[in-house]
Amino acid sequence: MSGPVPDDEAGLALEREQIQRAQAGDRDALRPILGRFGPVLYSGVILPRLGNEADAEDVLKDTMMATIERIQTFRFKGRSIYYWMRQIAMNKIIDVHRRRQRGERLVAALTVEAAADPAPSERADEAVIFAEERRINRERITRTLEAINPRYAEAIRLRLVEELPRRDCATRMGVSVGTFDVLFFRSVKSFRKKFLEE
Amino acid sequence: MTEDTKDIQLRRELALLGEEPADDSELVAAERLAARMEGALHVVDAEGDEAAGLAELLAAAGLGSRGASGKGEEATLRALDSIFSKEEGDTPDVSDGADELERRRAHLLAQGVDGLIAGLATPPLTSDQEDLLHVTALIRASVHCAHLSPARLESLVESAFGAKTTSSPPVRRAWMGRVAMAAVLALLLLGSGLLVGSQLQVRTREARPGPIPTRLTSRSTRDILPGAFPRSQTAAERIDIIYHDRLRSFRELSLGGASAPAPGRQP
């Protein structure tokens, strides 16, 4: 685990001062914190675990509201408040999946992820945190793609990572569009199975 | 199995099929094909490299991996299934390839992904297909970077703060609610009290007599009843007349105001 770098120390000091003001009753002091970490939570944590932008915005708003309401309970432990907010967001994501009855295995997987410490770093810089979140997300997907058949993985890469049209995907894989559809259909089923086993 | 036994079995099979006996070159080619296919499966089994195994299989079957169409595609799918089914317990029936239902489902999912990528509405899907589409959405969101616009972020922050100001923790809200309700009730009571008071004041002011007309002031019986008593009038009747006169004056003052002369009254 890397310790805070000088820039982060300044950032943490500012963050701490803003939190103290908020805890003293000036809740508007939280605005800069929400503005800094809101986009990171949205793009790096919530959307990759919900997949739906409208749901992700709702969860982000709920996370912000919870942060404002519970700021009195936050205790500064030398790391950014981001990780506290992230935990709140993860719990709300699990709530959404439970409500939508997405399946016990997905909820269980998220619960395990939420319980684990997500941050190997104590950085307070939102760009660094975001890069770390992206790495975590890509790793989750890559790990699953590596666990399924390479041809299935290729179908998913072409269609969802490169976002090629079906015709181009089919050409790249040397099959007709209809066959590619079937191949992709099976690919996603295979991915889901492995993803939930992770 | 010895070479002789294999040879006898092959001859018997060919005879049953009505085929010509195989010559040496054909037997060599068949051996090679069998070896390549066996090798391909060995690659799959031993090294888990299905792609290499598949390439070997397709090459051995003379299909190649590109440009396959028609029956070749069916064979490709079947070949894929036969290999993938070693790992994928949930893949559809490998021996049949893709049936019509699976193709339809695959097509719907493809349309759903088209909509997802284009940001358009997705076609109606079954719950399992919805689930698969959700998986594709998760993959996309994880590998692509969807940003929240600054305006949208600002709006969310504002609404979070706005929601905060209107919703407090339950206990506090209950306490504040009771105080607010008591304050409103007190204001209502005070207001209605003031209103009633002011109305009474107005009425009192309106009812307060101005200068009382002379016709209504106290006067002697003689003033309003001049002249001698008629002989036929008894004392009781005369007292009744006086009482009636005073009662009428009282009513004029208290109920009807006293500005106009009472009807039929003599000034």
Coordinates of C-alpha atoms in Angstrom, one line a residue:
Chain A
M1 CA 0.0 0.0 0.0
S2 CA 1.5 3.3 -1.0
G3 CA 1.3 6.2 1.5
P4 CA 0.0 9.6 0.8
V5 CA 2.2 11.7 -1.6
P6 CA 2.8 15.4 -0.9
D7 CA 0.0 16.5 -3.2
D8 CA -2.3 14.1 -1.5
E9 CA -1.4 15.4 1.9
A10 CA -2.5 18.8 0.9
G11 CA -5.6 17.4 -0.7
L12 CA -6.4 15.4 2.4
A13 CA -5.9 18.4 4.6
L14 CA -8.3 20.4 2.6
E15 CA -10.8 17.5 2.5
R16 CA -10.5 17.2 6.3
E17 CA -11.1 20.9 6.8
Q18 CA -14.2 20.7 4.6
I19 CA -15.5 17.7 6.5
Q20 CA -15.0 19.4 9.8
R21 CA -16.9 22.4 8.6
A22 CA -19.7 20.2 7.4
Q23 CA -19.8 18.4 10.8
A24 CA -19.9 21.7 12.5
G25 CA -23.1 22.5 10.7
D26 CA -22.0 24.0 7.4
R27 CA -23.2 21.3 5.1
D28 CA -22.5 23.4 2.0
A29 CA -18.8 22.6 2.7
L30 CA -19.5 19.2 1.3
R31 CA -20.3 20.5 -2.1
P32 CA -16.7 20.5 -3.4
I33 CA -16.3 16.9 -2.1
L34 CA -19.4 15.7 -3.9
G35 CA -18.3 17.6 -7.0
R36 CA -14.9 15.9 -7.0
F37 CA -15.9 12.4 -6.2
G38 CA -19.4 12.2 -7.8
P39 CA -18.1 11.6 -11.3
V40 CA -15.6 9.0 -10.0
L41 CA -18.3 7.1 -8.2
Y42 CA -20.6 7.3 -11.2
S43 CA -18.2 6.2 -13.9
G44 CA -15.8 4.1 -11.8
V45 CA -18.1 2.3 -9.3
I46 CA -21.8 2.6 -9.9
L47 CA -22.3 2.4 -13.7
P48 CA -20.0 -0.6 -14.2
R49 CA -22.0 -2.5 -11.6
L50 CA -25.4 -1.5 -12.7
G51 CA -25.1 -1.1 -16.4
N52 CA -28.0 1.4 -16.6
E53 CA -27.3 5.1 -16.6
A54 CA -30.7 6.1 -15.1
D55 CA -30.2 3.7 -12.2
A56 CA -26.6 4.8 -11.8
E57 CA -27.7 8.4 -11.5
D58 CA -30.3 7.5 -8.9
V59 CA -27.8 5.6 -6.9
L60 CA -25.3 8.5 -7.1
K61 CA -27.9 10.9 -5.8
D62 CA -28.8 8.5 -3.0
T63 CA -25.2 8.2 -2.1
M64 CA -24.8 12.0 -2.0
M65 CA -27.9 12.3 0.2
A66 CA -26.6 9.6 2.5
T67 CA -23.2 11.4 2.7
I68 CA -24.9 14.7 3.6
E69 CA -27.2 13.0 6.2
R70 CA -24.5 10.8 7.8
I71 CA -21.6 13.2 7.7
Q72 CA -21.7 13.4 11.5
T73 CA -20.8 9.7 11.8
F74 CA -17.8 9.9 9.5
R75 CA -14.5 9.6 11.3
F76 CA -11.4 10.7 9.5
K77 CA -8.8 8.0 9.5
G78 CA -6.1 9.4 7.3
R79 CA -7.6 8.4 4.0
S80 CA -10.0 10.1 1.7
I81 CA -13.7 10.3 2.4
Y82 CA -14.1 8.8 -1.1
Y83 CA -13.7 5.3 0.3
W84 CA -16.5 5.9 2.8
M85 CA -18.7 7.2 0.0
R86 CA -17.8 4.2 -2.1
Q87 CA -18.9 1.8 0.6
I88 CA -22.3 3.6 0.7
A89 CA -22.6 3.4 -3.1
M90 CA -21.8 -0.3 -3.1
N91 CA -24.5 -1.0 -0.5
K92 CA -27.0 1.0 -2.6
I93 CA -26.0 -0.9 -5.7
I94 CA -26.7 -4.2 -3.9
D95 CA -30.1 -2.8 -2.9
V96 CA -30.9 -2.1 -6.5
H97 CA -30.0 -5.6 -7.6
R98 CA -32.0 -7.1 -4.8
R99 CA -35.0 -5.0 -5.8
R100 CA -34.6 -6.0 -9.4
Q101 CA -34.2 -9.6 -8.4
R102 CA -31.1 -9.9 -10.5
G103 CA -30.2 -13.2 -8.9
E104 CA -28.7 -14.3 -5.6
R105 CA -25.3 -15.1 -7.1
L106 CA -24.8 -11.6 -8.5
V107 CA -25.9 -10.0 -5.2
A108 CA -23.6 -12.4 -3.3
A109 CA -20.7 -11.5 -5.5
L110 CA -21.3 -7.8 -5.0
T111 CA -21.7 -8.3 -1.3
V112 CA -18.3 -9.9 -1.2
E113 CA -16.8 -7.2 -3.3
A114 CA -18.3 -4.5 -1.1
A115 CA -17.0 -6.1 2.1
A116 CA -13.5 -6.3 0.6
D117 CA -11.2 -3.2 0.9
P118 CA -11.2 -1.9 -2.6
A119 CA -8.4 0.5 -2.3
P120 CA -4.8 -0.5 -2.3
S121 CA -3.9 3.1 -2.3
E122 CA -4.4 6.0 0.0
R123 CA -4.4 8.6 -2.7
A124 CA -6.8 11.5 -2.4
D125 CA -6.5 12.7 -6.0
E126 CA -9.7 11.9 -7.9
A127 CA -7.9 11.2 -11.2
V128 CA -5.7 8.6 -9.5
I129 CA -8.6 7.1 -7.8
F130 CA -10.6 6.9 -11.0
A131 CA -7.7 5.3 -12.8
E132 CA -7.6 2.7 -10.1
E133 CA -11.3 2.0 -10.3
R134 CA -11.0 1.6 -14.1
R135 CA -8.2 -0.9 -13.6
I136 CA -10.3 -2.9 -11.2
N137 CA -13.3 -2.9 -13.6
R138 CA -11.2 -3.9 -16.6
E139 CA -9.5 -6.6 -14.6
R140 CA -12.8 -8.1 -13.6
I141 CA -13.9 -8.3 -17.2
T142 CA -10.5 -9.5 -18.5
R143 CA -10.3 -12.2 -15.9
T144 CA -13.7 -13.5 -17.0
L145 CA -12.9 -13.3 -20.7
E146 CA -9.8 -15.2 -20.1
A147 CA -11.8 -17.9 -18.4
I148 CA -14.1 -18.5 -21.3
N149 CA -13.4 -20.0 -24.7
P150 CA -11.2 -17.6 -26.7
R151 CA -13.6 -17.6 -29.6
Y152 CA -16.4 -16.5 -27.3
A153 CA -14.1 -13.9 -25.8
E154 CA -13.3 -12.7 -29.2
A155 CA -17.0 -12.3 -30.1
I156 CA -17.5 -10.2 -26.9
R157 CA -14.4 -8.1 -27.6
L158 CA -15.4 -7.3 -31.1
R159 CA -19.0 -6.5 -30.2
L160 CA -18.8 -4.9 -26.8
V161 CA -15.3 -3.6 -26.4
E162 CA -14.6 -2.5 -30.0
E163 CA -18.3 -1.9 -30.6
L164 CA -18.2 -3.1 -34.2
P165 CA -21.4 -3.6 -36.1
R166 CA -22.6 -7.2 -36.3
R167 CA -21.7 -7.4 -39.9
D168 CA -18.1 -6.4 -39.3
C169 CA -17.9 -8.8 -36.3
A170 CA -19.2 -11.6 -38.5
T171 CA -16.7 -10.8 -41.2
R172 CA -13.9 -10.7 -38.7
M173 CA -14.9 -14.1 -37.4
G174 CA -15.5 -15.6 -40.8
V175 CA -19.2 -16.4 -40.4
S176 CA -22.5 -15.0 -41.5
V177 CA -24.3 -12.4 -39.4
G178 CA -26.9 -15.0 -38.2
T179 CA -24.2 -17.3 -37.1
F180 CA -22.3 -14.5 -35.3
D181 CA -25.5 -13.7 -33.5
V182 CA -25.7 -17.2 -32.2
L183 CA -22.0 -17.2 -31.4
F184 CA -22.4 -14.0 -29.5
F185 CA -25.5 -15.2 -27.7
R186 CA -23.6 -18.2 -26.4
S187 CA -20.6 -16.1 -25.6
V188 CA -22.7 -13.8 -23.3
K189 CA -24.2 -16.9 -21.6
S190 CA -20.8 -18.3 -21.1
F191 CA -19.5 -15.0 -19.8
R192 CA -22.4 -14.7 -17.3
K193 CA -21.7 -18.1 -15.9
K194 CA -18.0 -17.5 -15.4
F195 CA -18.6 -14.0 -14.1
L196 CA -20.9 -15.1 -11.4
E197 CA -18.5 -17.9 -10.5
E198 CA -15.7 -15.4 -9.9
Chain B
M1 CA -6.5 -53.4 -31.7
T2 CA -4.1 -54.9 -34.3
E3 CA -3.6 -53.7 -37.8
D4 CA -5.2 -56.9 -39.1
T5 CA -8.3 -56.5 -37.0
K6 CA -8.7 -52.9 -38.0
D7 CA -8.3 -53.9 -41.7
I8 CA -11.0 -56.6 -41.3
Q9 CA -13.4 -54.1 -39.6
L10 CA -12.8 -51.5 -42.3
R11 CA -13.5 -54.0 -45.1
R12 CA -16.7 -55.1 -43.3
E13 CA -17.9 -51.5 -42.9
L14 CA -17.2 -50.6 -46.5
A15 CA -18.9 -53.8 -47.7
L16 CA -22.0 -52.9 -45.6
L17 CA -22.0 -49.4 -47.1
G18 CA -21.6 -50.8 -50.6
E19 CA -18.4 -48.9 -51.0
E20 CA -15.3 -49.9 -53.0
P21 CA -12.5 -51.3 -50.9
A22 CA -10.0 -48.6 -49.8
D23 CA -6.7 -48.5 -51.5
D24 CA -3.4 -47.8 -49.8
S25 CA -3.3 -44.1 -50.5
E26 CA -6.8 -43.6 -49.2
L27 CA -5.9 -45.5 -46.1
V28 CA -2.9 -43.3 -45.5
A29 CA -4.9 -40.2 -46.0
A30 CA -7.5 -41.5 -43.5
E31 CA -4.8 -42.3 -41.0
R32 CA -3.4 -38.7 -41.3
L33 CA -6.8 -37.2 -40.8
A34 CA -7.5 -39.3 -37.8
A35 CA -4.1 -38.4 -36.4
R36 CA -4.7 -34.7 -36.9
M37 CA -8.1 -34.8 -35.3
E38 CA -6.8 -36.8 -32.4
G39 CA -4.0 -34.3 -32.0
A40 CA -6.4 -31.5 -32.1
L41 CA -8.5 -33.0 -29.3
H42 CA -5.3 -33.8 -27.5
V43 CA -4.4 -30.1 -27.6
V44 CA -7.8 -29.3 -26.2
D45 CA -7.7 -31.9 -23.5
A46 CA -4.1 -31.5 -22.4
E47 CA -3.4 -27.8 -22.9
G48 CA -6.8 -26.3 -22.8
D49 CA -6.0 -24.4 -26.0
E50 CA -9.4 -24.8 -27.7
A51 CA -8.6 -22.2 -30.4
A52 CA -5.6 -24.2 -31.6
G53 CA -7.6 -27.4 -31.3
L54 CA -10.5 -25.9 -33.3
A55 CA -8.1 -24.6 -36.0
E56 CA -6.7 -28.1 -36.3
L57 CA -10.2 -29.7 -36.4
L58 CA -11.5 -27.3 -39.0
A59 CA -8.4 -27.7 -41.1
A60 CA -8.7 -31.5 -40.8
A61 CA -12.3 -31.4 -41.9
G62 CA -11.4 -29.1 -44.8
L63 CA -13.6 -26.3 -43.5
G64 CA -11.1 -23.6 -42.6
S65 CA -12.0 -20.9 -40.2
R66 CA -12.9 -18.2 -42.7
G67 CA -15.5 -17.9 -45.4
A68 CA -17.5 -20.8 -44.2
S69 CA -21.2 -20.6 -45.2
G70 CA -24.3 -22.8 -45.4
K71 CA -23.5 -26.3 -44.3
G72 CA -20.0 -25.2 -43.5
E73 CA -21.4 -22.8 -40.9
E74 CA -23.5 -25.4 -39.3
A75 CA -20.5 -27.6 -39.1
T76 CA -18.5 -24.7 -37.6
L77 CA -21.1 -24.2 -35.0
R78 CA -21.3 -27.9 -34.2
A79 CA -17.5 -28.1 -34.1
L80 CA -17.4 -25.2 -31.7
D81 CA -20.1 -26.7 -29.6
S82 CA -18.4 -30.1 -29.5
I83 CA -15.3 -28.4 -28.1
F84 CA -16.9 -25.8 -26.0
S85 CA -19.2 -28.3 -24.4
K86 CA -16.3 -29.8 -22.6
E87 CA -16.3 -26.7 -20.4
E88 CA -19.6 -25.1 -20.9
G89 CA -22.3 -27.1 -19.2
D90 CA -24.9 -24.5 -20.1
T91 CA -24.4 -24.4 -23.8
P92 CA -27.4 -25.6 -25.9
D93 CA -27.6 -29.1 -27.3
V94 CA -24.3 -29.5 -29.1
S95 CA -25.5 -32.2 -31.4
D96 CA -28.2 -30.1 -33.0
G97 CA -26.3 -26.8 -33.4
A98 CA -28.4 -23.7 -33.2
D99 CA -32.1 -24.5 -33.5
E100 CA -34.7 -21.9 -34.7
L101 CA -35.6 -20.8 -31.2
E102 CA -32.0 -20.1 -30.3
R103 CA -31.4 -18.2 -33.5
R104 CA -34.5 -16.1 -32.7
R105 CA -33.2 -15.4 -29.2
A106 CA -29.8 -14.6 -30.5
H107 CA -31.2 -12.2 -33.0
L108 CA -33.3 -10.4 -30.3
L109 CA -30.2 -10.1 -28.1
A110 CA -28.3 -8.7 -31.0
Q111 CA -31.0 -6.1 -31.6
G112 CA -30.9 -5.4 -27.9
V113 CA -27.2 -4.8 -28.0
D114 CA -27.6 -2.6 -31.1
G115 CA -30.1 -0.5 -29.1
L116 CA -27.8 -0.4 -26.1
I117 CA -24.8 0.8 -28.2
A118 CA -27.0 3.4 -30.0
G119 CA -28.7 4.5 -26.8
L120 CA -32.1 3.4 -28.2
A121 CA -35.0 1.4 -26.8
T122 CA -34.5 -2.3 -26.7
P123 CA -37.0 -4.8 -28.1
P124 CA -39.3 -6.7 -25.6
L125 CA -37.2 -9.5 -24.1
T126 CA -37.8 -12.4 -21.8
S127 CA -36.4 -12.1 -18.3
D128 CA -33.4 -14.3 -19.2
Q129 CA -32.6 -12.2 -22.3
E130 CA -33.0 -9.1 -20.2
D131 CA -30.5 -10.6 -17.9
L132 CA -28.1 -11.3 -20.8
L133 CA -28.5 -7.8 -22.0
H134 CA -27.8 -6.6 -18.5
V135 CA -24.5 -8.6 -18.7
T136 CA -23.6 -6.9 -21.9
A137 CA -24.4 -3.5 -20.4
L138 CA -22.1 -4.3 -17.4
I139 CA -19.3 -5.3 -19.8
R140 CA -19.6 -2.1 -21.8
A141 CA -19.8 0.1 -18.8
S142 CA -16.7 -1.6 -17.3
V143 CA -14.5 -1.2 -20.4
H144 CA -15.8 2.1 -21.7
C145 CA -15.7 5.4 -19.8
A146 CA -19.2 6.9 -19.6
H147 CA -18.8 10.4 -18.1
L148 CA -21.4 12.4 -16.2
S149 CA -21.8 15.8 -17.7
P150 CA -21.0 18.7 -15.4
A151 CA -24.5 20.1 -15.7
R152 CA -26.0 16.7 -14.7
L153 CA -23.6 16.4 -11.8
E154 CA -24.5 19.9 -10.6
S155 CA -28.2 19.0 -10.9
L156 CA -27.7 15.8 -8.9
V157 CA -25.7 17.7 -6.2
E158 CA -28.4 20.3 -6.0
S159 CA -31.2 17.7 -5.7
A160 CA -29.2 15.8 -3.0
F161 CA -29.0 19.0 -1.0
G162 CA -32.6 19.9 -1.8
A163 CA -33.8 16.6 -0.7
K164 CA -31.8 17.0 2.4
T165 CA -33.5 20.2 3.4
T166 CA -36.9 18.7 3.0
S167 CA -36.2 15.4 4.6
S168 CA -34.7 15.1 8.0
P169 CA -34.1 12.1 10.2
P170 CA -37.4 10.6 11.3
V171 CA -37.2 11.4 15.0
R172 CA -36.2 15.0 14.3
R173 CA -38.8 15.3 11.7
A174 CA -41.5 14.1 14.1
W175 CA -40.4 16.6 16.8
M176 CA -40.2 19.4 14.3
G177 CA -43.5 18.4 12.8
R178 CA -45.3 18.6 16.2
V179 CA -43.8 22.0 16.9
A180 CA -44.8 23.3 13.5
M181 CA -48.3 22.0 13.9
A182 CA -48.6 23.5 17.3
A183 CA -47.4 26.8 15.9
V184 CA -49.9 26.7 13.1
L185 CA -52.7 25.9 15.5
A186 CA -51.7 28.7 17.7
L187 CA -51.6 31.1 14.8
L188 CA -55.0 29.9 13.7
L189 CA -56.4 30.4 17.2
L190 CA -54.9 33.8 17.5
G191 CA -56.1 34.8 14.1
S192 CA -59.6 33.6 14.7
G193 CA -59.6 35.3 18.1
L194 CA -58.6 38.5 16.6
L195 CA -61.2 38.2 13.9
V196 CA -64.0 37.5 16.4
G197 CA -62.8 40.3 18.5
S198 CA -62.7 42.8 15.7
Q199 CA -66.1 41.6 14.5
L200 CA -67.5 42.2 18.0
Q201 CA -65.9 45.5 18.1
V202 CA -67.5 46.5 14.8
R203 CA -70.9 45.2 15.9
T204 CA -70.6 47.0 19.2
R205 CA -69.6 50.2 17.4
E206 CA -72.5 49.7 15.0
A207 CA -74.9 48.9 17.8
R208 CA -73.8 51.8 19.9
P209 CA -76.6 54.4 19.6
G210 CA -75.8 57.8 18.4
P211 CA -77.6 60.7 19.8
I212 CA -81.0 59.2 20.7
P213 CA -83.9 60.9 19.0
T214 CA -86.1 62.8 21.2
R215 CA -89.0 60.5 20.3
L216 CA -87.1 57.7 22.0
T217 CA -85.8 59.4 25.0
S218 CA -87.4 58.9 28.4
R219 CA -90.4 60.9 28.7
S220 CA -93.4 61.2 30.8
T221 CA -96.5 59.2 30.1
R222 CA -98.2 62.5 29.5
D223 CA -95.9 63.5 26.7
I224 CA -96.7 60.5 24.5
L225 CA -100.2 60.1 25.6
P226 CA -101.6 63.6 25.7
G227 CA -105.1 64.3 26.5
A228 CA -107.5 63.0 29.1
F229 CA -108.0 59.4 29.5
P230 CA -111.0 58.1 27.7
R231 CA -113.6 57.0 30.0
S232 CA -113.8 53.7 28.5
Q233 CA -110.1 53.1 28.9
T234 CA -109.2 51.2 32.0
A235 CA -106.0 51.8 33.9
A236 CA -104.7 48.4 32.9
E237 CA -105.3 49.2 29.2
R238 CA -103.5 52.5 29.6
I239 CA -100.5 50.8 31.3
D240 CA -100.4 48.3 28.4
I241 CA -100.2 51.1 25.9
I242 CA -97.4 52.7 27.8
Y243 CA -95.5 49.4 28.1
H244 CA -96.0 48.8 24.3
D245 CA -94.6 52.2 23.6
R246 CA -91.5 51.6 25.7
L247 CA -90.9 48.2 24.3
R248 CA -91.1 49.5 20.7
S249 CA -88.6 52.1 21.5
F250 CA -86.3 49.6 23.1
R251 CA -86.5 47.4 20.0
E252 CA -85.8 50.3 17.7
L253 CA -82.7 51.1 19.6
S254 CA -81.3 47.7 20.1
L255 CA -82.3 45.8 16.9
G256 CA -83.2 48.2 14.2
G257 CA -81.2 51.3 14.8
A258 CA -82.9 54.5 15.7
S259 CA -82.4 56.7 12.7
A260 CA -85.8 56.3 11.2
P261 CA -88.9 57.0 12.9
A262 CA -90.8 53.9 13.8
P263 CA -93.7 53.2 11.5
G264 CA -96.9 54.6 12.6
R265 CA -95.2 56.5 15.3
Q266 CA -96.2 60.0 16.1
P267 CA -93.2 62.3 16.3

